[in-house]
Amino acid sequence: MTVATEPQDAERVRWLSIIAAISSISVVGIAIGLGMPLLSVILESRGHSASMIGLNTAVAGIASIAGAPLATPLASRIGVAWAMLLMIAAGAVAFVGFHFAPAFWMWFPLRVLLHVSLTILFILSEFWISTSAPPSRRGLVLGVYATVLSLGFAAGPWLFAHLGSTGFLPFGVTVALVAVAAVPVLAARNESPPIRAEGEETSGFLHYIWLVPTATAAVLVFGAVETGGFALFPVYGNRIGYSEADAALLLTMIGLGNVLLQIPIGMISDRVGDRRYLLLLCAFVGLIGTVFMPLFAQNWHLMATLLFVWGGVVAAMYTVGLAHLGSQLSGHELASANAAFVLCYGVGMVLGPQAIGIGMDIAGPSGFGWSLALFFGAYMVLAIGRLALRKRKT
């Protein structure tokens, strides 16, 4: 099952397709980065409790997991570009709907619609990027993609800080950005890759988790570490003596490493024969970083330097994992594997905060690092096992 390409086009970068896919993925970053704090602040201003706000927010993760298997069947029926445009429109309608929904219960179906749309958009954008980048430049292109996505996440809170939470303005600005991002997708609609499903839809969806386990496990670990680490690092920082401002700046250093290191690491991955070795190295750096965190904790500048490198290299588990996925599969199989990839990220988002929170309850501040180390260590065991199995077969 492959996407048909001419041999002479194998190394051609399809820039219009890549720009279209990356512009749409930037919408995901901005919508999540702006929408999460905006919606929470609005609910709090309406008098809802923190537990109810948390319940409504948790629906996003459930919706993402539920929406992942729908991406390939939808795209196979109406095409990748049209499916993306439909999801952009659905997400925009849902986002505006929050402003006009007076009753709290209405926010639950709106949250489901928004995050199902964003998840499908996420999956199809990654699939389009992977099929548009030649194998020799896939890591570079995916590094650009990850950088733009990170900038989108950063732009969301920045916009929220300037627009505030009152009135229609933050909703209107977001929808306007969504409309602009839809233009290149529409322009590149004739270049979107075909997906020809042959009776293999959601029934075989979970199969792809086990087909390329080094990639799907990498994104699960990244999802767990990113979500749990970001959520509980302020608590960890407070317990080891950092002020709220200093802990927030350290989180910024992690994000800065994420933005600046994805393209260089992506370029390195293009020169590695087997990207699993690079994924193993990223996990090893993640493990070593967690070991050194307590040793560097008393010096803010050393800690900031460590977290800059650590954040960028750990985030590369997503970028390199996605590149590895694209090098192993194509066509309908790649689209389904992309959906499984995003599903594993969602599972990591659920597991990470729970595991790290329990670890800190049991072992105090040191439980933060030990819990993170557990994820990296488990991944290293898997990666080494897969590499050893490959050598045995050859």
Coordinates of C-alpha atoms in Angstrom, one line a residue:
M1 CA 0.0 0.0 0.0
T2 CA 2.0 3.0 -1.2
V3 CA 1.5 6.6 -2.4
A4 CA 2.4 6.5 -6.1
T5 CA 5.5 8.7 -7.0
E6 CA 7.7 8.8 -10.0
P7 CA 11.3 7.8 -9.4
Q8 CA 12.7 11.1 -10.5
D9 CA 10.4 12.9 -8.0
A10 CA 11.6 10.8 -5.0
E11 CA 14.1 13.4 -3.8
R12 CA 11.9 16.5 -4.7
V13 CA 10.6 18.5 -1.7
R14 CA 7.0 19.4 -2.3
W15 CA 7.1 22.8 -0.7
L16 CA 3.5 23.8 -1.3
S17 CA 2.3 20.7 0.4
I18 CA 4.7 21.1 3.3
I19 CA 3.7 24.8 3.8
A20 CA 0.1 23.8 3.7
A21 CA 0.5 21.1 6.3
I22 CA 2.8 23.1 8.6
S23 CA 0.4 26.1 8.5
S24 CA -2.5 23.9 9.5
I25 CA -0.4 22.4 12.4
S26 CA 0.4 25.9 13.6
V27 CA -3.3 26.3 14.1
V28 CA -3.3 23.3 16.4
G29 CA -0.5 24.8 18.5
I30 CA -2.1 28.3 18.7
A31 CA -5.6 26.9 19.4
I32 CA -4.4 24.7 22.2
G33 CA -1.9 27.3 23.6
L34 CA -4.6 30.0 23.6
G35 CA -7.7 27.9 24.2
M36 CA -6.6 26.0 27.3
P37 CA -5.9 29.1 29.6
L38 CA -8.7 31.1 28.0
L39 CA -11.4 28.6 28.6
S40 CA -10.3 27.8 32.1
V41 CA -10.3 31.5 33.0
I42 CA -13.7 32.0 31.6
L43 CA -15.1 29.0 33.5
E44 CA -13.5 30.3 36.7
S45 CA -15.0 33.8 36.2
R46 CA -18.4 32.1 35.9
G47 CA -18.0 30.6 39.3
H48 CA -17.2 26.9 38.4
S49 CA -15.0 24.9 40.8
A50 CA -11.5 23.8 39.9
S51 CA -12.7 20.2 39.9
M52 CA -15.4 21.0 37.3
I53 CA -12.9 22.9 35.2
G54 CA -10.5 20.0 35.4
L55 CA -13.3 17.6 34.4
N56 CA -14.2 19.7 31.3
T57 CA -10.5 19.9 30.4
A58 CA -10.0 16.2 30.8
V59 CA -12.6 15.6 28.1
A60 CA -10.0 17.0 25.7
G61 CA -7.7 14.1 26.2
I62 CA -10.5 11.5 26.0
A63 CA -11.7 13.2 22.8
S64 CA -8.2 13.1 21.3
I65 CA -7.8 9.3 22.0
A66 CA -11.3 8.7 20.6
G67 CA -10.8 10.8 17.5
A68 CA -7.5 9.3 16.4
P69 CA -8.9 6.2 14.7
L70 CA -11.3 8.4 12.6
A71 CA -8.6 10.2 10.7
T72 CA -7.7 7.6 8.1
P73 CA -11.3 6.5 7.2
L74 CA -12.4 10.2 6.8
A75 CA -9.4 11.1 4.6
S76 CA -9.8 7.9 2.5
R77 CA -13.4 9.0 1.7
I78 CA -13.0 12.7 1.0
G79 CA -9.3 13.2 0.6
V80 CA -6.6 14.5 2.9
A81 CA -6.9 18.2 2.1
W82 CA -10.7 18.3 2.2
A83 CA -10.7 16.4 5.5
M84 CA -8.2 18.9 6.9
L85 CA -10.4 21.8 5.7
L86 CA -13.4 20.2 7.2
M87 CA -11.6 19.8 10.6
I88 CA -10.4 23.4 10.5
A89 CA -14.0 24.6 10.0
A90 CA -15.4 22.3 12.7
G91 CA -12.7 23.4 15.1
A92 CA -13.4 27.0 14.4
V93 CA -17.2 26.6 14.9
A94 CA -16.6 24.7 18.2
F95 CA -14.2 27.4 19.5
V96 CA -16.6 30.2 18.7
G97 CA -19.3 28.1 20.3
F98 CA -17.7 28.4 23.7
H99 CA -18.3 32.2 23.6
F100 CA -22.0 31.8 22.9
A101 CA -22.7 28.7 25.1
P102 CA -24.4 29.9 28.3
A103 CA -24.8 26.5 30.1
F104 CA -21.8 24.6 31.4
W105 CA -23.1 21.3 30.0
M106 CA -22.8 22.7 26.5
W107 CA -19.0 23.0 26.9
F108 CA -18.6 19.2 27.0
P109 CA -19.8 18.5 23.4
L110 CA -18.0 21.6 22.2
R111 CA -14.8 20.4 23.9
V112 CA -15.2 17.0 22.2
L113 CA -15.8 18.5 18.8
L114 CA -12.8 20.9 19.2
H115 CA -10.3 18.2 20.2
V116 CA -11.5 15.5 17.8
S117 CA -11.0 18.1 15.0
L118 CA -7.6 19.1 16.3
T119 CA -6.5 15.5 16.6
I120 CA -7.5 14.6 13.1
L121 CA -5.9 17.8 11.8
F122 CA -2.7 16.8 13.7
I123 CA -2.7 13.3 12.2
L124 CA -3.3 14.3 8.6
S125 CA -0.8 17.2 8.7
E126 CA 1.9 14.8 9.9
F127 CA 1.0 12.3 7.3
W128 CA 1.0 14.9 4.5
I129 CA 4.4 16.2 5.7
S130 CA 5.9 12.7 5.8
T131 CA 4.8 11.9 2.3
S132 CA 5.9 15.3 0.9
A133 CA 9.4 15.2 2.3
P134 CA 12.0 13.1 0.5
P135 CA 13.7 10.4 2.6
S136 CA 17.1 12.2 2.6
R137 CA 15.5 15.4 4.1
R138 CA 12.6 13.9 6.2
G139 CA 14.4 14.7 9.5
L140 CA 15.0 18.3 8.5
V141 CA 11.5 18.9 7.3
L142 CA 10.0 17.3 10.5
G143 CA 12.4 19.4 12.5
V144 CA 11.0 22.5 10.9
Y145 CA 7.5 21.2 11.6
A146 CA 8.2 20.5 15.3
T147 CA 9.8 24.0 15.6
V148 CA 6.7 25.7 14.1
L149 CA 4.4 23.6 16.3
S150 CA 6.4 24.7 19.4
L151 CA 6.2 28.3 18.3
G152 CA 2.5 27.9 17.9
F153 CA 2.2 26.6 21.4
A154 CA 4.2 29.6 22.6
A155 CA 2.2 32.1 20.6
G156 CA -1.1 30.9 22.1
P157 CA -0.3 32.1 25.7
W158 CA 1.4 35.2 24.4
L159 CA -1.8 36.1 22.5
F160 CA -3.9 35.3 25.5
A161 CA -1.8 37.7 27.6
H162 CA -2.4 40.5 25.2
L163 CA -6.0 39.8 24.3
G164 CA -7.4 38.9 27.7
S165 CA -10.4 36.7 28.3
T166 CA -13.3 39.2 28.1
G167 CA -15.6 39.7 25.1
F168 CA -15.4 38.1 21.6
L169 CA -11.9 39.5 20.7
P170 CA -9.8 36.4 21.7
F171 CA -12.3 34.1 19.9
G172 CA -12.4 36.3 16.8
V173 CA -8.6 36.6 16.5
T174 CA -8.2 32.8 16.8
V175 CA -10.8 32.2 14.1
A176 CA -9.2 34.7 11.8
L177 CA -5.8 33.0 12.2
V178 CA -7.5 29.7 11.5
A179 CA -9.1 31.1 8.3
V180 CA -5.6 32.4 7.1
A181 CA -4.1 29.0 7.8
A182 CA -6.8 27.3 5.7
V183 CA -5.7 29.2 2.6
P184 CA -2.5 27.3 1.7
V185 CA -4.3 24.0 2.5
L186 CA -6.9 25.0 -0.1
A187 CA -4.2 26.1 -2.6
A188 CA -2.4 22.7 -2.2
R189 CA -5.5 20.5 -2.3
N190 CA -4.6 18.9 -5.6
E191 CA -1.2 17.9 -4.2
S192 CA -2.6 16.1 -1.1
P193 CA -1.5 12.5 -1.0
P194 CA -4.1 9.8 -1.8
I195 CA -5.1 7.2 0.8
R196 CA -6.5 4.1 -0.6
A197 CA -8.1 2.0 2.1
E198 CA -8.7 -1.7 1.3
G199 CA -11.2 -2.7 3.9
E200 CA -8.7 -1.9 6.7
E201 CA -10.0 0.9 8.8
T202 CA -10.3 1.1 12.6
S203 CA -10.2 -2.7 12.9
G204 CA -6.5 -2.8 12.3
F205 CA -5.7 0.6 13.9
L206 CA -4.1 -0.7 17.1
H207 CA -1.9 -3.1 15.0
Y208 CA 0.3 -0.1 14.0
I209 CA 1.2 0.6 17.6
W210 CA 3.1 -2.8 17.6
L211 CA 4.3 -2.6 14.0
V212 CA 6.8 0.2 14.7
P213 CA 7.1 0.0 18.5
T214 CA 10.3 2.0 18.8
A215 CA 8.5 5.1 17.3
T216 CA 5.2 4.7 19.1
A217 CA 6.9 4.1 22.4
A218 CA 9.0 7.2 21.9
V219 CA 6.0 9.4 21.5
L220 CA 4.3 7.8 24.5
V221 CA 7.4 8.6 26.6
F222 CA 7.6 12.1 25.2
G223 CA 3.8 12.7 25.9
A224 CA 4.3 11.5 29.5
V225 CA 7.4 13.5 30.2
E226 CA 6.2 16.7 28.5
T227 CA 2.7 16.7 30.1
G228 CA 3.7 15.4 33.5
G229 CA 6.9 17.4 33.7
F230 CA 5.4 20.7 32.7
A231 CA 2.4 20.2 35.0
L232 CA 4.5 19.2 38.1
F233 CA 7.8 21.0 37.6
P234 CA 6.5 24.2 39.4
V235 CA 5.6 22.0 42.3
Y236 CA 9.0 20.3 42.2
G237 CA 10.8 23.7 41.9
N238 CA 8.9 25.1 44.9
R239 CA 9.8 22.0 47.0
I240 CA 13.5 22.4 46.2
G241 CA 13.5 26.1 47.0
Y242 CA 12.9 28.0 43.8
S243 CA 10.5 30.9 43.7
E244 CA 7.5 30.7 41.4
A245 CA 9.2 33.1 38.9
D246 CA 12.5 31.2 38.8
A247 CA 10.6 27.9 38.3
A248 CA 8.6 29.5 35.4
L249 CA 11.8 30.7 33.8
L250 CA 13.3 27.2 34.0
L251 CA 10.2 25.9 32.2
T252 CA 10.8 28.6 29.6
M253 CA 14.3 27.2 29.1
I254 CA 12.9 23.7 28.4
G255 CA 10.6 25.3 25.8
L256 CA 13.4 27.2 24.3
G257 CA 15.5 24.1 23.9
N258 CA 12.5 22.4 22.3
V259 CA 12.2 25.2 19.7
L260 CA 15.9 25.6 18.9
L261 CA 17.2 22.0 18.8
Q262 CA 14.6 20.3 16.6
I263 CA 16.0 21.3 13.3
P264 CA 19.6 20.4 14.1
I265 CA 18.6 17.1 15.5
G266 CA 16.3 16.5 12.6
M267 CA 19.3 17.1 10.2
I268 CA 21.4 14.6 12.2
S269 CA 18.7 12.0 11.9
D270 CA 18.9 12.3 8.1
R271 CA 22.5 11.1 8.3
V272 CA 21.9 8.2 10.6
G273 CA 21.3 4.8 9.0
D274 CA 19.0 3.6 11.6
R275 CA 17.1 6.3 13.6
R276 CA 16.5 3.9 16.4
Y277 CA 20.1 4.5 17.6
L278 CA 19.3 8.2 17.7
L279 CA 16.1 7.6 19.6
L280 CA 18.0 5.5 22.1
L281 CA 20.6 8.3 22.5
C282 CA 17.8 10.8 23.1
A283 CA 16.3 8.6 25.8
F284 CA 19.8 8.1 27.4
V285 CA 20.3 11.9 27.5
G286 CA 16.8 12.2 29.1
L287 CA 17.8 9.7 31.7
I288 CA 21.2 11.3 32.5
G289 CA 19.5 14.7 32.7
T290 CA 17.1 13.5 35.4
V291 CA 20.0 12.1 37.3
F292 CA 21.8 15.5 37.3
M293 CA 18.8 17.7 38.1
P294 CA 19.2 17.3 41.9
L295 CA 23.0 17.9 41.6
F296 CA 22.5 21.2 39.7
A297 CA 19.4 22.4 41.6
Q298 CA 21.4 24.8 43.8
N299 CA 22.8 26.7 40.8
W300 CA 20.0 28.3 38.7
H301 CA 22.2 28.9 35.7
L302 CA 23.6 25.3 35.6
M303 CA 20.0 24.1 36.0
A304 CA 18.8 26.3 33.2
T305 CA 21.6 25.1 30.8
L306 CA 20.8 21.5 31.7
L307 CA 17.1 21.9 31.1
F308 CA 17.7 23.7 27.8
V309 CA 19.6 20.7 26.4
W310 CA 17.4 18.2 28.1
G311 CA 14.2 19.7 26.8
G312 CA 15.4 19.9 23.3
V313 CA 16.8 16.4 23.1
V314 CA 13.8 14.8 24.8
A315 CA 11.4 16.6 22.5
A316 CA 13.4 15.1 19.6
M317 CA 12.0 11.8 20.6
Y318 CA 8.8 13.0 18.9
T319 CA 10.5 14.4 15.8
V320 CA 12.9 11.5 15.3
G321 CA 10.2 9.0 16.1
L322 CA 7.9 10.5 13.5
A323 CA 10.8 10.4 10.9
H324 CA 11.4 6.8 11.8
L325 CA 7.7 6.1 11.2
G326 CA 7.8 7.7 7.8
S327 CA 10.9 5.7 6.8
Q328 CA 9.2 2.4 7.6
L329 CA 5.7 2.9 6.1
S330 CA 3.8 4.6 3.3
G331 CA 0.3 5.3 2.0
H332 CA -2.7 4.1 4.0
E333 CA -0.4 2.3 6.4
L334 CA 1.5 5.5 7.2
A335 CA -1.7 7.4 7.8
S336 CA -3.0 4.7 10.2
A337 CA 0.4 4.6 11.9
N338 CA 0.3 8.4 12.3
A339 CA -3.1 8.0 14.0
A340 CA -1.6 5.3 16.3
F341 CA 1.3 7.6 16.9
V342 CA -0.9 10.5 18.1
L343 CA -3.0 8.0 20.2
C344 CA 0.2 6.9 22.0
Y345 CA 1.0 10.6 22.7
G346 CA -2.5 10.9 24.3
V347 CA -1.9 7.8 26.4
G348 CA 1.4 9.3 27.6
M349 CA -0.4 12.5 28.5
V350 CA -2.7 10.5 30.8
L351 CA 0.1 8.3 32.3
G352 CA 2.7 11.0 32.9
P353 CA 1.1 13.3 35.4
Q354 CA -0.3 10.3 37.4
A355 CA 3.1 8.5 37.6
I356 CA 5.0 11.6 38.5
G357 CA 2.5 12.8 41.0
I358 CA 2.5 9.4 42.7
G359 CA 6.3 9.3 42.6
M360 CA 6.5 12.7 44.4
D361 CA 3.9 11.6 47.0
I362 CA 5.9 8.5 47.8
A363 CA 9.5 9.9 47.5
G364 CA 9.2 13.6 47.9
P365 CA 10.9 16.0 45.5
S366 CA 13.3 13.3 44.3
G367 CA 10.3 11.3 43.1
F368 CA 10.0 13.8 40.3
G369 CA 13.3 12.7 38.7
W370 CA 12.9 9.1 39.6
S371 CA 9.5 8.9 37.8
L372 CA 10.9 10.6 34.7
A373 CA 13.9 8.2 34.8
L374 CA 11.5 5.2 34.9
F375 CA 10.0 6.3 31.6
F376 CA 13.4 6.8 29.9
G377 CA 14.8 3.6 31.4
A378 CA 11.8 1.5 30.2
Y379 CA 12.1 3.0 26.7
M380 CA 15.9 2.2 26.6
V381 CA 15.2 -1.4 27.4
L382 CA 12.6 -1.6 24.6
A383 CA 14.9 0.1 22.1
I384 CA 18.0 -2.0 22.9
G385 CA 15.8 -5.2 22.7
R386 CA 14.5 -4.1 19.2
L387 CA 18.0 -3.4 18.0
A388 CA 19.3 -6.7 19.3
L389 CA 16.4 -8.5 17.6
R390 CA 17.2 -6.9 14.3
K391 CA 20.9 -8.0 14.6
R392 CA 19.8 -11.6 15.4
K393 CA 17.6 -11.7 12.3
T394 CA 20.4 -10.4 10.1

